[in-house]
Structure formats: structure tokens, C-alpha cells
mmCIF file of C-alpha atoms in Angstrom:
data_model
loop_
_atom_site.group_PDB
_atom_site.id
_atom_site.type_symbol
_atom_site.label_atom_id
_atom_site.label_comp_id
_atom_site.label_asym_id
_atom_site.label_seq_id
_atom_site.Cartn_x
_atom_site.Cartn_y
_atom_site.Cartn_z
ATOM 1 C CA GLY A 416 0.347 0.569 -0.004
ATOM 2 C CA ALA A 417 0.946 3.790 0.005
ATOM 3 C CA GLY A 418 3.063 5.192 2.422
ATOM 4 C CA VAL A 419 4.161 8.397 4.225
ATOM 5 C CA SER A 420 4.017 10.572 1.647
ATOM 6 C CA GLN A 421 5.859 14.207 1.984
ATOM 7 C CA SER A 422 5.131 17.742 0.013
ATOM 8 C CA PRO A 423 7.133 19.239 -1.268
ATOM 9 C CA SER A 424 10.534 17.359 -1.416
ATOM 10 C CA ASN A 425 12.297 19.935 -1.229
ATOM 11 C CA LYS A 426 11.803 24.114 -0.303
ATOM 12 C CA VAL A 427 13.917 26.901 -1.634
ATOM 13 C CA THR A 428 13.247 30.224 0.511
ATOM 14 C CA GLU A 429 14.294 33.954 1.610
ATOM 15 C CA LYS A 430 14.745 34.284 5.014
ATOM 16 C CA GLY A 431 11.748 35.388 6.953
ATOM 17 C CA LYS A 432 9.296 33.699 4.637
ATOM 18 C CA ASP A 433 7.221 31.512 5.946
ATOM 19 C CA VAL A 434 7.056 28.047 5.119
ATOM 20 C CA GLU A 435 4.204 24.994 4.943
ATOM 21 C CA LEU A 436 5.544 21.362 5.589
ATOM 22 C CA ARG A 437 3.209 18.742 4.298
ATOM 23 C CA CYS A 438 2.316 15.113 5.671
ATOM 24 C CA ASP A 439 -0.045 12.212 4.217
ATOM 25 C CA PRO A 440 0.210 8.937 6.923
ATOM 26 C CA ILE A 441 -0.934 6.041 6.034
ATOM 27 C CA SER A 442 -3.998 5.394 6.451
ATOM 28 C CA GLY A 443 -5.479 3.996 9.433
ATOM 29 C CA HIS A 444 -2.365 4.832 11.564
ATOM 30 C CA THR A 445 -3.266 7.092 14.172
ATOM 31 C CA ALA A 446 0.412 8.765 15.360
ATOM 32 C CA LEU A 447 1.673 11.013 13.330
ATOM 33 C CA TYR A 448 4.888 12.351 14.252
ATOM 34 C CA TRP A 449 7.745 14.666 13.015
ATOM 35 C CA TYR A 450 11.367 15.184 13.381
ATOM 36 C CA ARG A 451 14.650 17.062 11.869
ATOM 37 C CA GLN A 452 17.322 16.454 10.752
ATOM 38 C CA SER A 453 19.635 18.339 10.217
ATOM 39 C CA LEU A 454 22.939 17.382 7.778
ATOM 40 C CA GLY A 455 24.935 14.029 9.252
ATOM 41 C CA GLN A 456 22.718 14.107 12.984
ATOM 42 C CA GLY A 457 20.427 12.484 14.539
ATOM 43 C CA LEU A 458 16.885 13.198 14.710
ATOM 44 C CA GLU A 459 15.652 15.636 16.481
ATOM 45 C CA PHE A 460 11.972 15.418 17.768
ATOM 46 C CA LEU A 461 9.929 18.469 17.186
ATOM 47 C CA ILE A 462 6.205 17.352 17.860
ATOM 48 C CA TYR A 463 3.366 14.372 18.892
ATOM 49 C CA PHE A 464 0.046 13.565 17.585
ATOM 50 C CA GLN A 465 -1.862 10.703 18.772
ATOM 51 C CA GLY A 466 -5.611 9.781 17.624
ATOM 52 C CA ASN A 467 -7.690 12.906 19.466
ATOM 53 C CA SER A 468 -4.997 13.213 22.480
ATOM 54 C CA ALA A 469 -4.018 16.651 22.705
ATOM 55 C CA PRO A 470 -0.508 17.184 20.610
ATOM 56 C CA ASP A 471 3.385 17.240 22.366
ATOM 57 C CA LYS A 472 4.475 20.067 20.696
ATOM 58 C CA SER A 473 7.696 19.411 23.321
ATOM 59 C CA GLY A 474 9.752 19.058 20.617
ATOM 60 C CA LEU A 475 9.209 22.424 19.116
ATOM 61 C CA PRO A 476 12.293 24.681 19.143
ATOM 62 C CA SER A 477 10.411 28.441 18.660
ATOM 63 C CA ASP A 478 7.094 29.356 18.750
ATOM 64 C CA ARG A 479 8.457 30.018 14.808
ATOM 65 C CA PHE A 480 7.855 26.142 14.833
ATOM 66 C CA SER A 481 3.530 24.789 14.997
ATOM 67 C CA ALA A 482 1.967 21.882 13.687
ATOM 68 C CA GLU A 483 -1.539 20.612 13.790
ATOM 69 C CA ARG A 484 -3.471 17.507 11.570
ATOM 70 C CA THR A 485 -6.704 17.902 10.662
ATOM 71 C CA GLY A 486 -9.118 15.421 10.940
ATOM 72 C CA GLY A 487 -6.925 12.670 11.934
ATOM 73 C CA SER A 488 -4.717 12.685 8.912
ATOM 74 C CA VAL A 489 -2.807 15.113 6.677
ATOM 75 C CA SER A 490 -0.249 16.906 9.120
ATOM 76 C CA THR A 491 1.344 20.738 8.355
ATOM 77 C CA LEU A 492 3.921 21.994 10.144
ATOM 78 C CA THR A 493 3.997 25.338 10.211
ATOM 79 C CA ILE A 494 7.619 27.525 10.165
ATOM 80 C CA GLN A 495 6.996 31.489 10.440
ATOM 81 C CA ARG A 496 9.724 34.098 9.259
ATOM 82 C CA THR A 497 12.298 31.393 8.604
ATOM 83 C CA GLN A 498 15.556 31.112 9.801
ATOM 84 C CA GLN A 499 18.941 30.111 8.107
ATOM 85 C CA GLU A 500 19.263 27.616 11.203
ATOM 86 C CA ASP A 501 15.828 26.196 10.236
ATOM 87 C CA SER A 502 17.761 24.461 6.581
ATOM 88 C CA ALA A 503 17.447 20.525 7.201
ATOM 89 C CA VAL A 504 15.243 17.579 6.220
ATOM 90 C CA TYR A 505 12.021 17.291 8.342
ATOM 91 C CA LEU A 506 10.882 14.147 8.475
ATOM 92 C CA CYS A 507 7.212 12.827 8.661
ATOM 93 C CA ALA A 508 6.481 9.400 9.940
ATOM 94 C CA SER A 509 3.135 7.939 11.124
ATOM 95 C CA SER A 510 2.572 4.495 12.663
ATOM 96 C CA PRO A 511 -0.341 2.390 14.678
ATOM 97 C CA PRO A 512 -0.309 2.651 18.276
ATOM 98 C CA TRP A 513 2.821 1.449 20.039
ATOM 99 C CA SER A 514 4.746 0.249 16.074
ATOM 100 C CA PRO A 515 7.505 1.098 14.542
ATOM 101 C CA LEU A 516 7.413 4.455 12.642
ATOM 102 C CA HIS A 517 6.417 4.501 8.929
ATOM 103 C CA PHE A 518 8.833 7.679 7.787
ATOM 104 C CA GLY A 519 8.400 9.122 4.225
ATOM 105 C CA ASN A 520 11.558 10.649 2.602
ATOM 106 C CA GLY A 521 11.604 14.341 4.274
ATOM 107 C CA THR A 522 10.679 18.000 2.657
ATOM 108 C CA ARG A 523 14.853 18.824 2.073
ATOM 109 C CA LEU A 524 14.065 22.625 3.149
ATOM 110 C CA THR A 525 16.536 25.202 2.269
ATOM 111 C CA VAL A 526 17.050 28.812 4.009
ATOM 112 C CA THR A 527 18.501 31.590 1.528
ATOM 113 C CA SER B 788 15.584 14.723 25.752
ATOM 114 C CA GLN B 789 18.511 12.203 23.180
ATOM 115 C CA GLN B 790 19.107 9.721 24.649
ATOM 116 C CA GLY B 791 20.074 7.499 22.139
ATOM 117 C CA GLU B 792 23.897 7.264 21.333
ATOM 118 C CA GLU B 793 25.852 5.547 18.810
ATOM 119 C CA ASP B 794 29.551 5.144 19.247
ATOM 120 C CA PRO B 795 29.781 7.936 16.808
ATOM 121 C CA GLN B 796 32.105 4.823 14.371
ATOM 122 C CA ALA B 797 32.031 5.760 10.268
ATOM 123 C CA LEU B 798 32.257 1.805 9.541
ATOM 124 C CA SER B 799 33.391 0.819 5.789
ATOM 125 C CA ILE B 800 33.729 -3.380 5.538
ATOM 126 C CA GLN B 801 34.558 -6.042 2.907
ATOM 127 C CA GLU B 802 30.971 -7.340 1.117
ATOM 128 C CA GLY B 803 30.620 -9.957 3.550
ATOM 129 C CA GLU B 804 32.435 -9.107 6.311
ATOM 130 C CA ASN B 805 30.252 -8.769 10.214
ATOM 131 C CA ALA B 806 29.643 -4.970 10.771
ATOM 132 C CA THR B 807 28.571 -4.698 14.400
ATOM 133 C CA MET B 808 27.927 -0.441 16.206
ATOM 134 C CA ASN B 809 26.732 0.229 19.749
ATOM 135 C CA CYS B 810 24.170 1.865 20.752
ATOM 136 C CA SER B 811 23.987 3.396 25.281
ATOM 137 C CA TYR B 812 21.412 5.175 26.534
ATOM 138 C CA LYS B 813 21.242 7.491 29.207
ATOM 139 C CA THR B 814 18.072 6.494 30.712
ATOM 140 C CA SER B 815 15.343 3.389 31.893
ATOM 141 C CA ILE B 816 13.895 2.528 28.281
ATOM 142 C CA ASN B 817 10.322 0.511 27.484
ATOM 143 C CA ASN B 818 12.027 -0.677 24.081
ATOM 144 C CA LEU B 819 14.876 0.350 21.798
ATOM 145 C CA GLN B 820 14.016 0.373 18.178
ATOM 146 C CA TRP B 821 16.594 0.454 14.808
ATOM 147 C CA TYR B 822 16.810 2.289 11.901
ATOM 148 C CA ARG B 823 18.229 2.362 8.591
ATOM 149 C CA GLN B 824 18.422 5.467 6.928
ATOM 150 C CA ASN B 825 19.587 5.088 3.525
ATOM 151 C CA SER B 826 20.640 8.151 1.328
ATOM 152 C CA GLY B 827 17.894 11.108 0.456
ATOM 153 C CA ARG B 828 15.906 8.161 1.915
ATOM 154 C CA GLY B 829 13.178 8.144 4.821
ATOM 155 C CA LEU B 830 13.987 5.518 7.992
ATOM 156 C CA VAL B 831 13.425 2.249 8.189
ATOM 157 C CA HIS B 832 12.707 0.121 9.945
ATOM 158 C CA LEU B 833 14.627 -2.963 11.226
ATOM 159 C CA ILE B 834 13.772 -4.740 14.566
ATOM 160 C CA LEU B 835 12.451 -4.254 18.285
ATOM 161 C CA ILE B 836 14.121 -5.234 21.310
ATOM 162 C CA ARG B 837 11.777 -4.370 24.828
ATOM 163 C CA SER B 838 13.277 -3.735 27.634
ATOM 164 C CA ASN B 839 13.043 -7.418 28.709
ATOM 165 C CA GLU B 840 14.702 -9.396 26.123
ATOM 166 C CA ARG B 841 18.618 -8.983 25.802
ATOM 167 C CA GLU B 842 18.365 -10.509 22.060
ATOM 168 C CA LYS B 843 16.971 -10.918 18.880
ATOM 169 C CA HIS B 844 17.369 -11.709 15.537
ATOM 170 C CA SER B 845 15.748 -11.676 12.067
ATOM 171 C CA GLY B 846 17.342 -12.579 9.220
ATOM 172 C CA ARG B 847 20.574 -11.477 9.185
ATOM 173 C CA LEU B 848 20.563 -8.498 11.917
ATOM 174 C CA ARG B 849 21.320 -9.440 15.509
ATOM 175 C CA VAL B 850 20.683 -6.960 18.397
ATOM 176 C CA THR B 851 21.878 -7.090 22.168
ATOM 177 C CA LEU B 852 20.534 -5.158 25.428
ATOM 178 C CA ASP B 853 22.497 -4.446 28.423
ATOM 179 C CA THR B 854 20.140 -3.191 30.869
ATOM 180 C CA SER B 855 22.148 -2.814 33.139
ATOM 181 C CA LYS B 856 24.922 -0.788 30.624
ATOM 182 C CA LYS B 857 22.576 0.847 28.638
ATOM 183 C CA SER B 858 23.560 -0.534 25.925
ATOM 184 C CA SER B 859 22.558 -2.114 22.506
ATOM 185 C CA SER B 860 24.351 -3.657 19.927
ATOM 186 C CA LEU B 861 23.208 -4.044 15.938
ATOM 187 C CA LEU B 862 25.075 -7.394 14.114
ATOM 188 C CA ILE B 863 24.979 -7.095 10.911
ATOM 189 C CA THR B 864 26.720 -10.696 9.408
ATOM 190 C CA ALA B 865 27.969 -11.230 6.254
ATOM 191 C CA SER B 866 26.895 -8.226 4.612
ATOM 192 C CA ARG B 867 26.095 -7.259 1.568
ATOM 193 C CA ALA B 868 26.623 -3.431 -1.086
ATOM 194 C CA ALA B 869 23.486 -2.797 -0.786
ATOM 195 C CA ASP B 870 23.636 -2.682 2.948
ATOM 196 C CA THR B 871 25.253 0.281 2.823
ATOM 197 C CA ALA B 872 23.554 3.125 4.721
ATOM 198 C CA SER B 873 23.592 4.316 7.927
ATOM 199 C CA TYR B 874 21.690 3.448 11.013
ATOM 200 C CA PHE B 875 19.971 4.748 13.998
ATOM 201 C CA CYS B 876 19.366 2.953 17.745
ATOM 202 C CA ALA B 877 15.647 5.267 19.119
ATOM 203 C CA THR B 878 14.725 3.885 22.893
ATOM 204 C CA ASP B 879 10.901 4.873 23.818
ATOM 205 C CA ALA B 880 11.236 5.469 27.836
ATOM 206 C CA ASP B 881 7.818 5.502 28.597
ATOM 207 C CA GLY B 882 6.341 3.311 26.450
ATOM 208 C CA ASN B 883 4.405 6.322 24.090
ATOM 209 C CA ASN B 884 6.005 5.672 22.039
ATOM 210 C CA ARG B 885 7.315 8.627 21.680
ATOM 211 C CA LEU B 886 11.250 8.214 19.801
ATOM 212 C CA ALA B 887 14.191 9.881 20.823
ATOM 213 C CA PHE B 888 16.749 8.943 18.308
ATOM 214 C CA GLY B 889 20.854 8.601 17.979
ATOM 215 C CA LYS B 890 22.850 10.659 15.997
ATOM 216 C CA GLY B 891 23.300 7.418 13.653
ATOM 217 C CA ASN B 892 26.507 5.093 12.780
ATOM 218 C CA GLN B 893 27.303 5.076 8.500
ATOM 219 C CA VAL B 894 27.735 2.330 6.838
ATOM 220 C CA VAL B 895 30.371 1.468 3.683
ATOM 221 C CA VAL B 896 30.615 -2.514 2.357
ATOM 222 C CA ILE B 897 32.836 -2.254 -0.310
ATOM 223 C CA PRO B 898 31.738 -4.709 -3.469
#
């Protein structure tokens, strides 16, 4: 079946602009995660949605970052007033409850 | 907080050899998972080991877990060129499936 889909695959934006990154999880997966991966680094947790519970936003690095998940399915990660340090690959993953994560291929964000 | 931390190795081995990589973590865990990432792709789940397990096998993969030392190892036997990738460990501290990932080990298998 279809895997986790992320769009766009690449995004180049100017410093100060807002960007929206989209994630389509696997159908039926109740959990959705956003991670950030900087060049040659591990994954930095950003935010976690589980079913109808309040999201775990503890990993968001600043108030410029926000995410929502509409209808328990598609999620959008928004970065306002982008900075150069926001340049990274943003990875989305989904999973059934308490199961291993299925990752998308990520969105590579470059802030110039 | 970041828990999983692999030994910062970049392994380069010949096809057919075994590859071993290690991971340490700081707090108690519910389970530990290993993932593989090919260049430019997302991560793929390889194997999960629970805190009450000491060893687990899946095909050519063998994972060990030592909770007293807060460490895990991943062994890939009879490596193939297709095993060339970065390997990450991830820990689930409290069973809510929110994973903390390490920095990853890059493995290059030379044909």
C-alpha cells in the first residue's frame, strides 16, 4: 500500500518567509510524528500527535514552529519567519498505536 | 531529550564481513529500536527489542540489549553492498512510542 507521503520534497525559501510542509500518513495510522534532521546529525523530535489526544509539542524549538493535524489524517508543519538555522530535512512518520514508525522521504528545506 | 547515542563510527568493510555498531542511552527504557536510512530517503524500521529481552534475531541482524549498562549492539552478518546505509538506534522511554534517536552510524560495504 501507499507509504507516508511528504510534500514538497525540496523547498528553497528566503530568510523571513513562512513555509508549510505537508505530511500524508498511512491510512489508519493513529500516531503522527515530525522530526528534523540536520546534515550528518541524528533526528531531533519536534511534535507528536496520537489519536484525539492533545499533541506533544515539547520538541518545537521556538514559537515560530507550529503543526496541526486535520481530521486525524494530514498534517502541516508551519515555520514562520524562517531563519538559516531552520535549514534541514524535515521527516514525518506515522504508526499504529505502539508500533514501529513508518517514515516519509522528507522535505529538504533550504533557507537562503 | 536525546537518549540513543551511537558510537560515532563510520564503518567501512568488505562484502561478506560482519558489521557491529553500538548504542548507549541515559535513562530507563520500554524498548529500543534500530532503523536504517539510505541516502536521501526516510528511515526504515529494522528490529525492536523490549527492555525484558536480551537478544533478538531477524534474518542477518542480531540485536543485543544490556539494560544494566544501558547499551545495545546491532550486528549485521555476511554484509552486502546493499547494506550500505546509516543506522540509528532509538529509545522509547515510557511506552508512549515517542522515540529519541541517536546520531547514527554510517556503514559502507565495499563490493
